[in-house]
Coordinates of C-alpha atoms and ligand atoms in Angstrom, one line a residue:
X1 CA 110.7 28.4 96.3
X2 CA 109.2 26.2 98.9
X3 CA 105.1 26.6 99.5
X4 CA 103.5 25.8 102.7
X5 CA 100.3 25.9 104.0
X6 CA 100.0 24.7 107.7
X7 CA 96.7 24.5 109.4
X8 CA 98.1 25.7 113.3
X9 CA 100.5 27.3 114.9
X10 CA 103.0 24.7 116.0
X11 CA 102.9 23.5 112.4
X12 CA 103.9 26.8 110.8
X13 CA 106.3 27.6 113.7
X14 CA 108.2 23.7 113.0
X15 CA 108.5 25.0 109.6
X16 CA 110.0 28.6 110.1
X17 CA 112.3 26.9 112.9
X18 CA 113.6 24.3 110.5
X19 CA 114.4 26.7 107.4
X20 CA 115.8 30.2 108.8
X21 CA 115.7 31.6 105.3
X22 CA 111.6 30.9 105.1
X23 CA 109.3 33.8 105.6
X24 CA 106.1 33.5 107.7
X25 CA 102.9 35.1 104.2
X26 CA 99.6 36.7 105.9
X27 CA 98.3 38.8 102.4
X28 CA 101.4 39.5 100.9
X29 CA 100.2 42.6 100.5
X30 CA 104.1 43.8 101.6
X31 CA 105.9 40.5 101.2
X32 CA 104.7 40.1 97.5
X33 CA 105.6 43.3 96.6
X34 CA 109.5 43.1 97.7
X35 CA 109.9 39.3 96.2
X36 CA 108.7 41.5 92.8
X37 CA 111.2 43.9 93.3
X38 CA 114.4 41.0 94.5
X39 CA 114.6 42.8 97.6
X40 CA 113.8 39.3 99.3
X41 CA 114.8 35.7 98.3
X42 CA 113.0 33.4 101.1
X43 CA 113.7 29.8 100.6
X44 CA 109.9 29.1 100.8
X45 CA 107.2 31.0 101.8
X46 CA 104.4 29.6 105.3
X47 CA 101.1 30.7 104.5
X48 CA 99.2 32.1 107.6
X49 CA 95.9 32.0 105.9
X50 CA 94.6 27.9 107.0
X51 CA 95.4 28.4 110.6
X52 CA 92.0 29.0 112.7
X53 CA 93.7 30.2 115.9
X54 CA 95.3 33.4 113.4
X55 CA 91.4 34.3 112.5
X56 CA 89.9 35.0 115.7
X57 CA 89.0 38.3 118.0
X58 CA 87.7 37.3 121.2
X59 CA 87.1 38.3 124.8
X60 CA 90.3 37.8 126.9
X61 CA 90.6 36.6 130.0
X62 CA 92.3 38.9 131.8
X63 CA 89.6 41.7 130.4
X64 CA 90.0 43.7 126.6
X65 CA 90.4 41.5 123.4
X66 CA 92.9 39.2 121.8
X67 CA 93.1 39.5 118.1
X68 CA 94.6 37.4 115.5
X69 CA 96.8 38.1 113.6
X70 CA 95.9 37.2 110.2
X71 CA 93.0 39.3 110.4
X72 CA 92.5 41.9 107.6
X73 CA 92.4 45.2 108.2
X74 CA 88.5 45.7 106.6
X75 CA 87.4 43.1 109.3
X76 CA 89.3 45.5 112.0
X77 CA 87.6 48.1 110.6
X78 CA 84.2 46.7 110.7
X79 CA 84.2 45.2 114.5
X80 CA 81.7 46.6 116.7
X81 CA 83.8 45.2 119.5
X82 CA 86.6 47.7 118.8
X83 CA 84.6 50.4 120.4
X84 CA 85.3 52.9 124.0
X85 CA 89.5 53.4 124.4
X86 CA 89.8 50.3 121.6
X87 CA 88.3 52.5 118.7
X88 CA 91.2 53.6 117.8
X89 CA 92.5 50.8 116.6
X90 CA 89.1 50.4 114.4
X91 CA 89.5 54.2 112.9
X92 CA 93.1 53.5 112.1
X93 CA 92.6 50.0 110.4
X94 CA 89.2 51.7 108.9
X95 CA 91.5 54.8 107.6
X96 CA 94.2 52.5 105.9
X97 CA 94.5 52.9 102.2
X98 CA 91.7 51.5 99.9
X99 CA 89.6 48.1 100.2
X100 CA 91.9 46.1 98.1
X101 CA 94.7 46.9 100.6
X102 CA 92.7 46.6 103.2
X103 CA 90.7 43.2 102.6
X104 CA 94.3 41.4 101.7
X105 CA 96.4 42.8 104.4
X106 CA 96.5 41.9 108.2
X107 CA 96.9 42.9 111.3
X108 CA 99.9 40.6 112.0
X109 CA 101.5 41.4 108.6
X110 CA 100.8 45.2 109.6
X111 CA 102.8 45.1 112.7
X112 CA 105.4 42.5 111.9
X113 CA 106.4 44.6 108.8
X114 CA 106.6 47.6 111.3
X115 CA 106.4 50.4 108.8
X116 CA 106.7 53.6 110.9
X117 CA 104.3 55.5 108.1
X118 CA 101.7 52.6 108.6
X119 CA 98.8 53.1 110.7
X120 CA 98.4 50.8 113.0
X121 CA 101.4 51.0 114.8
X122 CA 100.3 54.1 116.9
X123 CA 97.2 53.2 117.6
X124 CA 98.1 49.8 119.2
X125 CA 100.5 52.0 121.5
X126 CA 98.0 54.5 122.0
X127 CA 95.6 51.6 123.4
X128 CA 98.2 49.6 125.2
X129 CA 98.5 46.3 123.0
X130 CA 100.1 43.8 124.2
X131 CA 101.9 42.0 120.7
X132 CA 102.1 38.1 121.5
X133 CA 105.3 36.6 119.7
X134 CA 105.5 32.8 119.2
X135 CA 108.2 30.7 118.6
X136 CA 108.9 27.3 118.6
X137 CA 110.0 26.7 122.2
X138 CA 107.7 29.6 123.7
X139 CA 106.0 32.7 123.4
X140 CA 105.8 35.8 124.5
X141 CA 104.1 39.2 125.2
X142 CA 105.5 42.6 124.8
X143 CA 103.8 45.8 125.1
X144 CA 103.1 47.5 121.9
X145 CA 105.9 50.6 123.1
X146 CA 108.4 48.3 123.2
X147 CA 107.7 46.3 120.6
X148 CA 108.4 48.8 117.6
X149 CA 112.2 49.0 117.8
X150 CA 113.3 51.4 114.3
X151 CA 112.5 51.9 110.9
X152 CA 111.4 48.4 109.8
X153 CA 112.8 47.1 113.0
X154 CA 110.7 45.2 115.4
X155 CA 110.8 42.2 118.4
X156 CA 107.4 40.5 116.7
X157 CA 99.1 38.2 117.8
X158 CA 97.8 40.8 119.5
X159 CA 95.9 41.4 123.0
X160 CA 94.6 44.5 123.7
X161 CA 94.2 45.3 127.8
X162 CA 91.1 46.0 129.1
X163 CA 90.5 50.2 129.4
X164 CA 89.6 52.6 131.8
X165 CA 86.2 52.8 132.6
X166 CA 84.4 55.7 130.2
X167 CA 87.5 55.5 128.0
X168 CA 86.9 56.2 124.0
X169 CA 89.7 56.6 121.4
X170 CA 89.9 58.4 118.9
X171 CA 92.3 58.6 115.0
X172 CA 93.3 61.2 113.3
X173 CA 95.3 60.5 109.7
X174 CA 96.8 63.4 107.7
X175 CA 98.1 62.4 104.1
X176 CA 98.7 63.9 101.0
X177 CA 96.0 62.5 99.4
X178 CA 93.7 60.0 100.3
X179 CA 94.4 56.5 100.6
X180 CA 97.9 57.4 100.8
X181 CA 100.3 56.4 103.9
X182 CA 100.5 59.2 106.5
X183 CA 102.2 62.1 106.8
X184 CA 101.3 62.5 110.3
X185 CA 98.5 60.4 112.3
X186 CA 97.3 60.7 116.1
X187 CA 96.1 58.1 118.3
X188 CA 94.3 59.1 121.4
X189 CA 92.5 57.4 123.9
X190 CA 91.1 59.6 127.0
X191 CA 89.2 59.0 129.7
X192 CA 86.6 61.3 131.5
X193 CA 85.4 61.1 134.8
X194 CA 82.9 63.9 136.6
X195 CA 83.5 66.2 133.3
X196 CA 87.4 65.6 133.7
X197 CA 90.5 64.7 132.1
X198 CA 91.1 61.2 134.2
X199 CA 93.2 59.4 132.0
X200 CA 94.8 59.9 128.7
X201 CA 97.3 58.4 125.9
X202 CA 98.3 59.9 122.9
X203 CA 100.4 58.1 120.1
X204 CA 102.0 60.0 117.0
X205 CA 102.4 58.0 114.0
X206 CA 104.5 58.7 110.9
X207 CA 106.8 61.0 113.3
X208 CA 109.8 59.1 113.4
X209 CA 110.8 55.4 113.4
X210 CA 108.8 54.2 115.8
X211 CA 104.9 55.6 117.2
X212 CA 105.9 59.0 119.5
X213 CA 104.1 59.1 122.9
X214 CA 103.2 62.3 124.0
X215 CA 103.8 62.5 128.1
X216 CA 103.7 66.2 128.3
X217 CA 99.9 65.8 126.5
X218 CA 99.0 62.7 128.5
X219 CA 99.7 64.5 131.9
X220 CA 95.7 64.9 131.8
X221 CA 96.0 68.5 133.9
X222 CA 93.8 68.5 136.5
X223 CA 90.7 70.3 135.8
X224 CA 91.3 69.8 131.8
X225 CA 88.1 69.9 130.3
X226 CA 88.3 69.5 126.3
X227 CA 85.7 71.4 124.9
Ligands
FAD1 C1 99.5 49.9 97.7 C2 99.6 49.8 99.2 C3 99.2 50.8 100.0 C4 99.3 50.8 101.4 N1 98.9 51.8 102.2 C5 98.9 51.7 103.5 C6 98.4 52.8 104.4 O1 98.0 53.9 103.9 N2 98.5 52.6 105.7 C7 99.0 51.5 106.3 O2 99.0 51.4 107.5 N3 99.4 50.5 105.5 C8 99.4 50.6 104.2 N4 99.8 49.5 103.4 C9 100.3 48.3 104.1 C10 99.2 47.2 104.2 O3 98.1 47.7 104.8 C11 99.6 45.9 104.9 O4 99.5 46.1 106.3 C12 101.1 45.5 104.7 O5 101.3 45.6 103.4 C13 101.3 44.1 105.2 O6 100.6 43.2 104.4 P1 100.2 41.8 104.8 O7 99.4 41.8 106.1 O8 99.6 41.2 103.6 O9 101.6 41.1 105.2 P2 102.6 40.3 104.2 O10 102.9 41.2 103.0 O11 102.2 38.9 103.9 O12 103.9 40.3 105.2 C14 104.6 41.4 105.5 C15 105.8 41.0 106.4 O13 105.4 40.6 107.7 C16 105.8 39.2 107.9 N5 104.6 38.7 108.5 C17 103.3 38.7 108.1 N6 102.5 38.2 109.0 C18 103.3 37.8 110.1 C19 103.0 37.2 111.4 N7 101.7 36.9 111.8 N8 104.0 37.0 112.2 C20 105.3 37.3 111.8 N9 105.6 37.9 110.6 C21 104.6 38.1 109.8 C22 106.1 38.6 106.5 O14 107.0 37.6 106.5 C23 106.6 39.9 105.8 O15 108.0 40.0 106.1 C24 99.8 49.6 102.0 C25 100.2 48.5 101.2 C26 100.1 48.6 99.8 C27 100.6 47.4 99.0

């Protein structure tokens, strides 16, 4: 098997183009683990982990943050900047197994892999990422709703829109035991304005192939006040 290690985008997107049977590696926290068991024979495997562009969170320009992709989970879990609607997404990277999973695995790897028992999947949805896909001739963006298409099934960096003013999230994970995967997890981010219910979107996880939105819950009733 074929090793590369590209240091930017367009080289590790030449390489994936050219060999259809390549994989794209962030930890190998998943991929590593199904080359063990034969469930996967790549031809050769692009390494993520030399590519700057993959390492960064930073202010984007349209308002909210743009992630990388190769970032681990522990760093997710440790970014101050994650906070108002876009702490959820900190609470769920924060609540993912233990450190050794979550120092090698990534945020990209994460969502590409698209676990539906994994817990980031409903917290992007719940905080209205937008997932960037590249490809050789062009990239594009697709809202984190539409981006988890079934079990292990999805249309593959990450932006996350600016939220509504006052907004805080929130992550709830229930599992058998700790550091296990979820048996069910919430996502919520809500929004109060003059004591009130003013916006609100909630995202199950582990509740069927893809993260469940909750529209009769997200109605915000007027007058809700949560105690
Ligand atoms: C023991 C164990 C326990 C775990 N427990 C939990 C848990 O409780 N909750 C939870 O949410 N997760 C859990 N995970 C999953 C883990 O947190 C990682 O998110 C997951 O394993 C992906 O790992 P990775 O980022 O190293 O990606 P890799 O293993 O390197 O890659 C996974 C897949 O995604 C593809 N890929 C990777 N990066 C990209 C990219 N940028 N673009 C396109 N494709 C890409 C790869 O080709 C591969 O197919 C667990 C994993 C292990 C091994």
């Amino acid at each position: 098997m074929d090793f590369h290690q590209p240091t930017s985008l367009d080289q590790a997107l030449a390489l994936l183009a050219a060999d259809p049977e390549a994989l794209p590696l962030a930890g190998g926290a998943t991929l590593m683990a199904m080359l063990n068991a034969e469930l996967i024979e790549p031809s050769a495997l692009v390494s993520l982990s030399a590519i700057d562009e993959l390492q960064t969170i930073e202010a984007a320009p349209e308002g909210g943050l743009r992630i990388g992709a190769m970032l681990s989970h522990a760093t997710l879990a440790a970014e101050g900047r994650l906070a108002g609607g876009h702490a959820v997404v900190r609470q769920a990277a924060a609540q993912i197994a233990h450190p050794s999973v979550r120092n090698i695995g990534t945020l990209g790897g994460a969502v590409a892999h698209g676990d539906p028992s994994s817990d980031l999947p409903a917290a992007l949805v719940a905080a209205d990422a937008r997932i960037e896909v590249a490809g050789s001739t062009a990239r594009r963006r697709v809202a984190a709703e539409d981006f988890f298409e079934d079990y292990l099934t999805s249309a593959l960096q990450e932006g996350l829109p600016a939220q509504p003013a006052g907004a805080f999230g929130h992550y709830e994970k229930f599992a058998r035991v700790h550091g296990d995967y979820a048996t069910l997890s919430v996502a919520v981010v809500l929004a109060m304005k003059e004591g009130k219910c003013s916006f609100a979107r909630i995202a199950l996880g582990a509740a069927g192939p893809t993260p469940v939105r909750v529209p009769d819950a997200e109605a915000c009733p007027a007058g809700l006040r949560p105690g």
